[in-house]
Coordinates of C-alpha atoms in Angstrom, one line a residue:
M1 CA 84.9 131.9 86.4
T2 CA 85.7 129.0 84.0
D3 CA 83.1 127.8 81.5
I4 CA 81.8 124.6 82.9
N5 CA 82.3 122.6 79.6
R6 CA 86.0 123.3 79.9
I7 CA 86.4 121.5 83.2
R8 CA 87.3 118.1 83.9
N9 CA 87.5 116.6 87.4
F10 CA 89.1 113.2 87.8
S11 CA 90.9 111.1 90.3
I12 CA 93.7 108.6 89.7
V13 CA 93.1 105.1 91.3
A14 CA 95.4 102.0 91.4
H15 CA 96.9 99.3 93.5
I16 CA 99.8 100.2 95.7
D17 CA 102.9 101.0 93.7
H18 CA 101.4 101.0 90.3
G19 CA 102.5 104.5 89.6
K20 CA 99.6 106.9 90.6
S21 CA 101.9 109.6 92.3
T22 CA 104.5 109.4 89.4
L23 CA 101.7 109.7 86.8
A24 CA 100.4 112.8 88.7
D25 CA 104.0 114.2 88.7
R26 CA 104.2 113.9 85.0
L27 CA 100.7 115.5 84.2
I28 CA 101.9 118.4 86.5
Q29 CA 105.2 118.6 84.8
S30 CA 104.2 118.3 81.1
T31 CA 101.5 121.0 81.4
G32 CA 103.9 123.4 83.0
T33 CA 101.9 123.8 86.2
V34 CA 105.0 123.8 88.3
A35 CA 108.4 125.1 86.9
D36 CA 111.0 122.4 86.3
R37 CA 113.3 123.7 88.9
D38 CA 110.5 123.4 91.5
M39 CA 109.6 119.9 90.5
K40 CA 110.3 117.0 92.9
A41 CA 109.4 113.3 92.8
Q42 CA 106.0 112.5 94.3
M43 CA 105.0 116.2 94.2
L44 CA 101.6 115.7 95.9
D45 CA 102.9 113.7 98.8
S46 CA 103.7 116.4 101.2
M47 CA 104.0 114.5 104.6
D48 CA 107.4 113.2 105.7
I49 CA 105.9 109.8 106.4
E50 CA 104.5 109.6 102.9
R51 CA 107.8 110.4 101.4
E52 CA 109.8 107.9 103.7
R53 CA 107.5 105.0 103.2
G54 CA 106.8 105.9 99.5
I55 CA 103.1 105.6 99.9
T56 CA 100.2 108.1 99.7
I57 CA 98.1 108.6 102.8
K58 CA 96.1 111.7 102.2
A59 CA 94.4 112.4 98.9
Q60 CA 95.9 115.5 97.4
T61 CA 94.3 117.8 94.8
V62 CA 95.8 120.0 92.1
R63 CA 94.5 122.2 89.4
I64 CA 96.1 121.9 85.9
S65 CA 95.4 123.9 82.8
Y66 CA 95.9 122.2 79.5
R67 CA 95.7 123.4 76.0
A68 CA 94.0 120.5 73.9
H69 CA 94.5 119.6 70.3
D70 CA 91.3 121.4 69.5
G71 CA 93.0 124.7 70.6
E72 CA 90.8 125.2 73.6
T73 CA 92.2 125.5 77.1
Y74 CA 90.8 123.2 79.7
I75 CA 90.9 123.1 83.6
L76 CA 91.8 119.7 85.0
N77 CA 91.2 119.1 88.6
L78 CA 93.2 116.0 89.6
I79 CA 93.0 114.2 93.0
D80 CA 95.7 111.7 93.8
T81 CA 94.3 108.9 95.9
P82 CA 95.9 106.3 98.3
G83 CA 96.2 102.6 97.2
H84 CA 96.2 100.9 100.5
V85 CA 93.0 99.4 101.9
D86 CA 93.5 101.1 105.2
F87 CA 92.9 104.5 103.4
A88 CA 90.0 103.3 101.4
Y89 CA 87.9 106.0 103.1
E90 CA 90.1 108.6 101.7
V91 CA 89.5 107.2 98.2
S92 CA 85.7 106.9 98.6
R93 CA 85.7 110.6 99.8
S94 CA 87.6 111.8 96.8
M95 CA 85.4 109.9 94.4
R96 CA 82.3 111.9 95.4
A97 CA 83.9 115.1 94.4
V98 CA 84.9 114.2 90.7
E99 CA 83.3 112.7 87.7
G100 CA 85.7 110.3 86.2
S101 CA 88.7 108.1 87.1
L102 CA 92.1 107.1 85.4
L103 CA 92.5 103.5 86.3
V104 CA 96.1 103.0 86.4
V105 CA 97.3 99.2 85.9
D106 CA 100.9 98.0 86.0
A107 CA 101.5 96.4 82.6
S108 CA 103.8 93.7 84.2
Q109 CA 101.8 93.1 87.4
G110 CA 98.4 93.2 86.0
V111 CA 95.1 93.6 88.1
E112 CA 95.6 93.3 92.0
A113 CA 93.2 93.2 94.8
Q114 CA 93.2 96.9 95.6
T115 CA 92.8 97.6 91.9
L116 CA 89.4 95.9 92.2
A117 CA 88.5 97.5 95.4
N118 CA 89.3 101.0 94.3
V119 CA 87.7 100.7 90.7
Y120 CA 84.5 99.3 92.3
Q121 CA 84.4 102.5 94.5
A122 CA 84.7 104.6 91.3
I123 CA 81.9 102.5 89.6
D124 CA 79.7 103.0 92.6
A125 CA 80.3 106.7 92.3
N126 CA 79.1 106.5 88.6
H127 CA 82.5 107.3 87.3
E128 CA 83.4 107.3 83.7
I129 CA 86.8 105.2 83.8
V130 CA 89.7 105.5 81.4
P131 CA 92.1 102.5 81.7
V132 CA 95.8 103.5 81.6
L133 CA 98.6 100.9 81.3
N134 CA 101.6 102.1 83.1
K135 CA 105.3 100.8 83.1
I136 CA 105.0 99.9 79.5
D137 CA 108.8 100.4 79.0
L138 CA 109.7 97.4 81.4
P139 CA 110.9 94.3 79.7
A140 CA 108.2 92.2 81.7
A141 CA 105.3 94.4 80.4
E142 CA 102.5 92.4 78.7
P143 CA 99.9 95.0 77.6
D144 CA 97.8 92.7 75.6
R145 CA 97.5 90.1 78.5
V146 CA 96.7 92.8 80.9
K147 CA 94.0 94.3 78.7
E148 CA 92.3 90.9 78.6
Q149 CA 92.6 90.8 82.4
I150 CA 91.0 94.2 82.9
E151 CA 88.1 93.0 80.7
D152 CA 87.8 89.6 82.3
V153 CA 88.2 90.5 85.9
I154 CA 86.8 94.1 86.1
G155 CA 84.5 93.9 83.2
I156 CA 85.3 97.4 81.6
D157 CA 86.4 97.7 77.9
A158 CA 90.1 98.0 77.6
S159 CA 90.5 98.2 73.8
Q160 CA 91.1 101.9 74.1
A161 CA 93.5 101.8 77.2
V162 CA 96.3 104.3 77.0
E163 CA 99.7 102.8 77.2
I164 CA 102.3 105.0 79.1
S165 CA 105.4 105.0 81.1
A166 CA 104.9 107.6 83.8
K167 CA 108.5 107.4 84.7
T168 CA 109.9 108.3 81.3
G169 CA 107.0 110.6 80.3
L170 CA 106.0 108.3 77.2
G171 CA 102.4 108.6 76.2
I172 CA 101.6 111.4 78.7
P173 CA 100.1 113.6 75.9
D174 CA 97.7 110.8 75.0
V175 CA 96.5 110.6 78.8
L176 CA 95.7 114.4 78.6
E177 CA 93.8 114.1 75.4
A178 CA 91.9 111.0 76.8
I179 CA 90.8 113.0 79.9
V180 CA 89.6 115.9 77.8
T181 CA 87.8 113.8 75.1
R182 CA 86.5 110.8 77.2
L183 CA 85.7 112.2 80.6
P184 CA 82.5 114.0 81.0
A185 CA 82.3 117.7 82.0
P186 CA 80.7 118.5 85.4
Q187 CA 77.0 119.6 85.7
G188 CA 75.9 122.7 87.6
D189 CA 73.9 125.9 87.5
P190 CA 76.0 129.1 88.2
D191 CA 72.9 131.1 89.1
A192 CA 71.3 128.7 91.6
P193 CA 71.9 128.9 95.3
L194 CA 75.3 127.9 96.4
R195 CA 75.7 124.1 97.0
A196 CA 79.2 123.0 97.8
M197 CA 80.6 119.7 99.4
L198 CA 83.1 119.8 102.0
V199 CA 85.7 117.2 100.8
D200 CA 88.5 117.7 103.3
S201 CA 89.7 120.0 106.0
W202 CA 93.0 120.4 107.8
Y203 CA 94.5 122.9 110.3
D204 CA 97.2 125.4 109.1
A205 CA 99.1 127.4 111.8
Y206 CA 98.6 130.8 109.8
L207 CA 95.2 130.6 108.2
G208 CA 93.3 128.5 110.7
V209 CA 91.2 125.8 109.2
V210 CA 91.6 125.3 105.5
V211 CA 88.5 123.6 103.8
L212 CA 88.6 121.8 100.4
V213 CA 85.3 122.3 98.7
R214 CA 83.7 121.1 95.4
I215 CA 81.2 123.5 94.1
F216 CA 78.1 121.8 92.6
D217 CA 75.9 124.9 92.0
G218 CA 76.2 128.5 92.5
K219 CA 79.3 130.6 93.2
L220 CA 81.5 131.2 96.1
K221 CA 83.5 134.4 96.5
K222 CA 85.4 136.4 99.1
G223 CA 83.2 138.1 101.6
D224 CA 80.2 135.6 101.4
R225 CA 78.6 134.5 104.6
I226 CA 78.5 130.7 104.5
R227 CA 76.4 128.1 106.6
M228 CA 77.5 124.6 107.3
M229 CA 74.2 122.5 107.0
Q230 CA 75.1 120.0 109.5
T231 CA 76.2 122.2 112.4
N232 CA 74.4 125.4 111.3
A233 CA 77.4 127.4 111.9
V234 CA 77.8 130.7 109.9
Y235 CA 81.2 132.0 108.9
P236 CA 82.4 135.0 106.7
V237 CA 84.7 133.8 103.9
D238 CA 88.2 135.4 104.2
R239 CA 89.8 134.1 101.0
V240 CA 88.9 131.5 98.1
G241 CA 91.5 129.8 95.9
V242 CA 92.8 126.8 94.1
F243 CA 95.7 124.5 94.5
T244 CA 98.3 124.7 91.8
P245 CA 99.9 122.6 94.1
G246 CA 100.6 125.8 96.2
M247 CA 97.7 127.8 97.3
L248 CA 96.6 130.4 94.8
P249 CA 93.9 132.9 95.9
V250 CA 91.3 133.7 93.1
D251 CA 88.3 136.1 93.2
E252 CA 85.5 133.2 93.0
I253 CA 85.0 129.7 92.1
G254 CA 82.0 128.4 90.4
P255 CA 80.1 125.2 89.6
G256 CA 82.2 122.1 88.9
E257 CA 85.4 123.6 90.4
L258 CA 87.4 122.2 93.3
G259 CA 89.1 125.0 95.5
F260 CA 89.6 125.9 99.1
L261 CA 88.3 128.4 101.5
T262 CA 89.4 129.9 104.8
A263 CA 86.8 131.5 107.0
S264 CA 88.6 132.1 110.5
I265 CA 87.2 128.8 111.5
K266 CA 89.1 127.9 114.9
Q267 CA 88.2 124.3 115.3
V268 CA 88.6 121.6 112.6
R269 CA 85.7 120.0 114.6
D270 CA 83.4 122.4 113.1
T271 CA 84.1 121.2 109.5
R272 CA 82.7 117.9 109.1
V273 CA 83.9 116.0 106.0
G274 CA 80.8 115.4 103.7
D275 CA 78.9 118.4 105.1
T276 CA 77.2 120.7 102.6
I277 CA 78.2 124.4 102.5
T278 CA 75.6 127.1 101.4
T279 CA 75.1 130.8 101.8
E280 CA 73.5 132.2 105.0
R281 CA 70.8 134.0 103.1
K282 CA 68.9 132.3 100.1
G283 CA 70.7 129.1 100.8
C284 CA 69.8 125.8 99.1
E285 CA 67.0 123.7 100.6
K286 CA 68.4 120.2 100.4
A287 CA 71.9 119.0 101.4
L288 CA 74.0 116.9 99.2
P289 CA 74.3 113.3 100.1
G290 CA 77.3 113.0 102.3
F291 CA 79.6 110.0 102.8
K292 CA 78.8 107.2 105.1
P293 CA 80.9 107.7 108.2
A294 CA 84.0 105.4 108.2
Q295 CA 83.7 102.2 110.5
P296 CA 86.8 101.8 112.6
V297 CA 87.9 98.2 112.5
V298 CA 90.9 97.9 114.8
F299 CA 91.1 99.5 118.2
C300 CA 94.0 100.1 120.5
G301 CA 94.9 102.3 123.5
L302 CA 97.4 105.0 123.2
F303 CA 99.0 106.2 126.4
P304 CA 101.7 108.9 127.0
V305 CA 104.9 107.4 128.4
D306 CA 105.1 110.4 130.7
A307 CA 101.8 111.1 132.5
A308 CA 102.5 114.8 132.3
D309 CA 102.2 114.7 128.5
F310 CA 98.5 113.7 128.7
E311 CA 97.2 117.1 127.8
D312 CA 99.7 117.4 124.8
L313 CA 98.4 114.1 123.7
R314 CA 94.8 115.2 123.9
D315 CA 95.5 118.2 121.8
A316 CA 97.5 116.3 119.1
I317 CA 94.7 113.6 118.8
E318 CA 92.1 116.3 118.3
K319 CA 94.2 117.9 115.5
L320 CA 94.8 114.7 113.8
Q321 CA 91.1 113.9 114.0
L322 CA 90.4 117.1 112.2
N323 CA 92.6 116.0 109.2
D324 CA 91.5 112.3 109.3
A325 CA 87.8 111.7 109.7
S326 CA 88.4 107.9 109.7
F327 CA 90.2 108.0 113.1
S328 CA 88.2 108.1 116.2
S329 CA 89.1 108.2 119.9
E330 CA 87.7 108.2 123.4
M331 CA 89.3 108.6 126.9
E332 CA 90.2 105.5 128.8
T333 CA 92.3 104.9 132.0
S334 CA 94.3 101.8 132.8
A335 CA 95.7 100.6 136.1
A336 CA 99.2 100.1 134.7
L337 CA 99.4 102.8 132.1
G338 CA 97.3 105.8 133.7
F339 CA 95.2 108.0 131.4
G340 CA 95.1 107.6 127.7
F341 CA 92.8 107.2 124.7
R342 CA 91.1 104.3 123.1
C343 CA 91.4 104.9 119.3
G344 CA 89.8 103.3 116.4
F345 CA 91.5 102.7 113.1
L346 CA 90.7 101.3 109.7
G347 CA 93.7 98.8 109.8
L348 CA 97.0 98.3 111.1
L349 CA 98.9 100.5 108.5
H350 CA 96.6 103.3 109.6
L351 CA 97.5 102.6 113.2
E352 CA 101.2 102.8 112.5
V353 CA 100.9 105.9 110.4
I354 CA 98.9 107.7 113.2
R355 CA 101.3 106.6 115.8
D356 CA 104.2 107.9 113.8
R357 CA 102.5 111.1 113.1
L358 CA 101.8 111.7 116.7
E359 CA 105.3 110.9 117.8
R360 CA 106.9 113.0 115.1
E361 CA 104.7 116.0 114.5
Y362 CA 103.7 116.5 118.1
D363 CA 106.9 115.0 119.8
I364 CA 105.1 112.7 122.3
D365 CA 106.5 109.3 123.4
L366 CA 103.7 106.7 123.3
I367 CA 102.8 103.3 124.6
T368 CA 100.6 101.4 122.2
T369 CA 98.4 98.5 123.6
A370 CA 97.6 95.5 121.7
P371 CA 95.2 96.1 118.7
S372 CA 91.8 94.4 119.2
V373 CA 88.4 94.4 117.4
I374 CA 84.9 95.0 118.8
Y375 CA 83.3 91.8 120.3
H376 CA 79.7 91.4 121.1
V377 CA 79.4 89.7 124.6
Y378 CA 75.9 88.3 125.4
M379 CA 75.3 87.9 129.1
T380 CA 73.2 85.3 130.9
D381 CA 70.7 87.8 131.8
G382 CA 70.0 88.6 128.1
S383 CA 71.7 91.8 127.8
K384 CA 74.5 92.5 125.2
I385 CA 77.7 94.6 125.6
E386 CA 80.1 95.7 123.0
L387 CA 83.6 94.9 124.1
H388 CA 86.4 97.2 122.8
N389 CA 89.1 96.3 125.2
P390 CA 89.8 92.6 126.3
A391 CA 90.9 93.7 129.7
D392 CA 87.2 94.7 130.4
M393 CA 85.8 91.3 129.8
P394 CA 83.1 90.5 132.4
D395 CA 83.4 87.4 134.6
A396 CA 83.1 84.1 132.5
V397 CA 80.3 82.8 134.8
R398 CA 78.0 85.7 133.6
V399 CA 78.7 85.2 130.0
D400 CA 76.5 83.3 127.8
H401 CA 78.4 83.5 124.5
V402 CA 80.7 85.8 122.6
E403 CA 80.3 86.8 118.9
E404 CA 83.3 88.1 116.8
P405 CA 83.5 90.1 113.5
R406 CA 84.1 88.1 110.4
I407 CA 85.3 89.4 107.1
K408 CA 85.2 88.5 103.4
A409 CA 88.8 88.6 102.2
T410 CA 89.7 88.5 98.6
I411 CA 93.2 87.4 97.9
L412 CA 94.8 87.5 94.4
V413 CA 97.9 85.3 94.2
P414 CA 100.1 83.6 91.5
D415 CA 99.5 80.0 91.2
D416 CA 102.9 78.9 92.7
Y417 CA 102.0 80.3 96.1
L418 CA 98.4 79.1 96.2
G419 CA 99.1 76.3 98.6
D420 CA 100.8 78.5 101.3
V421 CA 98.0 81.0 101.2
L422 CA 95.3 78.3 101.7
K423 CA 97.4 77.0 104.5
L424 CA 97.8 80.4 106.1
C425 CA 94.0 81.0 105.7
Q426 CA 93.2 77.6 107.4
E427 CA 95.5 78.4 110.2
R428 CA 93.6 81.6 110.9
R429 CA 90.4 79.7 111.2
G430 CA 89.4 80.7 107.7
V431 CA 86.4 79.2 105.6
Q432 CA 86.9 79.0 101.9
L433 CA 84.1 80.6 99.8
D434 CA 85.4 80.6 96.4
L435 CA 88.4 79.9 94.1
T436 CA 88.6 81.2 90.6
Y437 CA 91.4 81.7 88.0
A438 CA 92.2 85.0 86.1
G439 CA 95.0 83.9 83.7
T440 CA 97.8 82.4 85.7
R441 CA 96.6 83.9 89.1
A442 CA 94.1 82.5 91.5
M443 CA 91.5 84.6 93.1
V444 CA 90.7 83.1 96.6
V445 CA 87.7 84.4 98.6
Y446 CA 87.7 83.4 102.3
D447 CA 85.5 84.1 105.2
L448 CA 88.0 84.9 108.2
P449 CA 87.7 86.1 111.7
L450 CA 88.9 89.8 111.8
N451 CA 90.8 89.4 115.1
E452 CA 93.0 86.9 113.2
V453 CA 93.7 89.4 110.5
V454 CA 94.4 92.6 112.5
F455 CA 97.7 91.5 113.9
D456 CA 100.0 90.6 111.2
F457 CA 98.0 88.6 108.7
Y458 CA 99.1 91.1 105.8
D459 CA 102.8 90.8 106.8
R460 CA 102.6 87.0 106.7
L461 CA 100.7 86.8 103.4
K462 CA 103.4 88.9 101.9
S463 CA 106.3 86.8 103.2
V464 CA 104.7 83.5 102.2
T465 CA 104.1 84.7 98.6
K466 CA 107.4 86.8 98.3
G467 CA 105.3 90.0 98.0
Y468 CA 103.1 88.8 95.0
A469 CA 99.8 88.4 96.7
S470 CA 97.4 91.3 97.1
F471 CA 94.6 91.4 99.6
D472 CA 91.5 93.3 100.2
Y473 CA 88.6 92.8 102.8
Q474 CA 85.2 94.1 103.9
V475 CA 83.5 93.3 107.3
T476 CA 80.6 91.1 106.8
G477 CA 79.0 90.7 110.2
Y478 CA 79.1 88.8 113.5
Q479 CA 79.3 85.1 114.3
Q480 CA 79.5 83.1 117.5
D481 CA 82.6 81.3 118.5
D482 CA 84.3 79.8 121.5
L483 CA 86.5 82.7 122.5
V484 CA 88.2 83.2 126.0
K485 CA 90.2 86.1 127.5
M486 CA 93.9 85.3 128.0
Q487 CA 95.8 87.3 130.6
I488 CA 99.6 87.7 130.8
L489 CA 101.0 87.9 134.3
V490 CA 104.5 89.3 134.8
N491 CA 105.8 88.8 138.4
D492 CA 102.2 87.7 139.3
E493 CA 100.7 91.0 138.3
P494 CA 98.3 91.1 135.2
V495 CA 99.5 93.4 132.5
D496 CA 96.3 95.0 131.0
A497 CA 97.9 96.0 127.7
L498 CA 98.8 92.4 126.9
S499 CA 95.3 90.8 127.6
M500 CA 93.7 89.5 124.4
M501 CA 90.8 87.4 123.3
V502 CA 91.8 84.1 121.7
H503 CA 90.0 80.9 120.5
R504 CA 89.9 78.2 123.2
A505 CA 91.5 75.7 120.8
R506 CA 94.5 77.8 120.2
A507 CA 95.0 79.4 123.6
D508 CA 97.8 77.1 124.8
A509 CA 99.9 77.7 121.7
R510 CA 99.3 81.4 121.9
G511 CA 100.1 81.6 125.5
R512 CA 103.3 79.6 125.1
S513 CA 104.5 81.8 122.3
M514 CA 103.7 85.0 124.1
C515 CA 105.6 83.8 127.2
E516 CA 108.6 82.7 125.2
K517 CA 108.7 86.1 123.3
L518 CA 108.4 88.2 126.5
K519 CA 111.2 86.2 128.1
E520 CA 113.5 87.5 125.3
L521 CA 112.1 91.0 125.3
I522 CA 112.1 91.9 128.9
P523 CA 115.6 92.7 130.3
Q524 CA 116.8 90.7 133.3
H525 CA 116.4 92.3 136.7
L526 CA 118.1 91.7 140.0
F527 CA 115.4 89.1 141.0
K528 CA 114.0 86.3 139.0
I529 CA 110.7 87.0 137.1
P530 CA 108.0 84.5 136.2
I531 CA 105.9 85.3 133.1
Q532 CA 102.7 83.4 133.0
A533 CA 99.7 83.2 130.6
A534 CA 96.3 82.5 132.3
I535 CA 92.8 81.8 131.2
G536 CA 90.6 82.7 134.3
G537 CA 92.5 81.2 137.3
R538 CA 94.2 78.6 135.2
I539 CA 97.9 79.0 134.2
I540 CA 98.5 77.6 130.8
A541 CA 102.0 78.5 130.1
R542 CA 105.0 79.9 132.1
E543 CA 108.6 81.0 131.5
T544 CA 111.1 82.4 134.0
I545 CA 113.7 85.2 133.5
S546 CA 116.5 84.3 135.7
A547 CA 118.1 87.0 138.0
L548 CA 121.1 89.1 137.3
R549 CA 123.6 88.0 139.9
K550 CA 126.2 90.1 141.6
D551 CA 129.2 88.2 142.7
V552 CA 129.0 89.0 146.4
T553 CA 131.7 86.4 147.4
A554 CA 134.5 88.2 145.3
K555 CA 136.0 89.9 148.4
C556 CA 136.0 86.8 150.4
Y557 CA 139.5 85.0 150.3
G558 CA 140.5 82.2 152.6
G559 CA 138.9 81.2 155.8
D560 CA 135.9 79.0 156.3
A561 CA 133.2 78.0 153.8
T562 CA 130.6 79.4 156.1
R563 CA 131.7 82.9 155.4
K564 CA 130.7 82.4 151.7
R565 CA 127.5 80.7 152.6
K566 CA 126.5 83.5 154.9
L567 CA 127.0 86.1 152.3
L568 CA 125.0 84.1 149.6
E569 CA 122.2 83.5 152.2
K570 CA 122.1 87.3 152.7
Q571 CA 122.0 87.9 149.0
K572 CA 119.2 85.4 148.5
A573 CA 117.1 87.0 151.3
G574 CA 117.6 90.5 149.6
K575 CA 116.5 88.9 146.2
K576 CA 113.4 87.4 147.8
R577 CA 112.5 90.8 149.4
M578 CA 113.2 92.7 146.2
R579 CA 110.9 90.3 144.3
Q580 CA 108.0 91.2 146.6
F581 CA 108.4 94.8 146.0
G582 CA 110.2 94.9 142.8
R583 CA 108.7 96.6 139.7
V584 CA 109.4 95.1 136.4
E585 CA 109.9 97.6 133.6
I586 CA 108.5 96.3 130.2
P587 CA 110.0 98.1 127.4
Q588 CA 107.8 99.7 124.7
E589 CA 109.0 97.5 121.8
A590 CA 108.0 94.4 123.8
F591 CA 104.3 95.3 123.7
I592 CA 104.3 95.6 119.9
S593 CA 106.8 92.6 119.1
A594 CA 104.9 90.3 121.6
L595 CA 101.7 90.6 119.7
K596 CA 103.1 89.8 116.2
M597 CA 102.2 86.1 115.7
D598 CA 105.0 83.8 114.4
E599 CA 104.8 80.2 113.1

């Protein structure tokens, strides 16, 4: 067991693409934790999707041993965290397991919105913070300006910030020294009853459920009988180990250490993130304060394309939920799509990632309905219902008023693009709260309706600012507004998956753009298809897809014109009959593309 004063636990926090995973790579490489021949870029990003998109989704941990200048060998436990706002829950969870943070800031870009969001989480968790300026080798790097910015915007002393280039390895020894000298050692009593926090858990086909734990007091060794304090379930520990990124079994882990255990746990469901683990006999009295559960913000329906895959989808969703505590689901049925699940996500990127993982890792073809948020509907009889799916909106006569969730959005943007950003926020029914400057960058704070943000606000923001703006939000509460349910009818039949809540003033424009888009996205059939947008019984927009026409008069030559007319009349009657019974196949891409708002 390691001496507790020789342990340092820290996480790396930063905005997207400021170099967290690359810095983690260099720390692993320079200490010889992984042999050079096994080294690969983004060592800790193990999922295919992470490597493809170049982002971190799951926080990953690794144990590094480092011989410092004072001749002592230290054990450094590093957690590499995601930078995207959709995975902020993953970050907050990792924060509770460590005592300090390296705040990585790109020396050319400076402080961005997520830098703020993530560093505030670290400050909330009482972390000691060491600022690190990365990408110092770029010609555009301005370390002095960025240090000032860190002091002005975040309010931490940056005079001692470590200047590095994670790509070339410049300054990495200084980072290791700073971790050892400036971050505190963990506290804990090895002789007290076991108290460990369950930081994460995932399912492994060979070992069952693997549980990542942080020991606060006591010791954990193979053969112990442990008890989960939330569920009161008891398990015998099969193996205990640490990550050097691979799994390395050890005899025991003590206070201040991060490690894993397996205990023939069959269901990931039994290992709740944030739970306290103690021993069955002589356990600790008081549980550790857990994490507040993640609040899903965006909801959408997931349905299998083939109804026979429903059971597979259920298993896949259960397995993913084990690994991702911020993703929630419940069963639902839809007239058009059959059985499926209504799932809650922390944002659109989160939704895309989960959808990709389901399709890839579990090989299921999915239909995704329009993302929506939770509305509060107040009825005329005084009752209140929570509306997850716009298709379930009660009859307008019985509704008194509807409230929608609002968010406080913080946008950091270079001066040149400020006008476009303000215009975008005004278009989305935003209310400006604040506008301040940090150097040449404006920091705009807006009160926005969440349902205007969940579709493609982020994409639009990136495109109007050429990728320079950064955006972060938190949900503030509910507010009443004039909202109505808009339905899309294809061939006179309502399509549940495309119903949505819109503001009355903008319903006509949204309806028109939806119909125009669907006209392009739905392929032609042998009969003509009307596409309509309706609010209640009132049609507000319509487009018609013309019929594919077979040339029935081709074999007619010579003779009377009535022969041709007769064939055409026959075709017309056939098309009319076909339209009555014809089913319109709406392709999967149409659902997603139709919901992205354009100009």
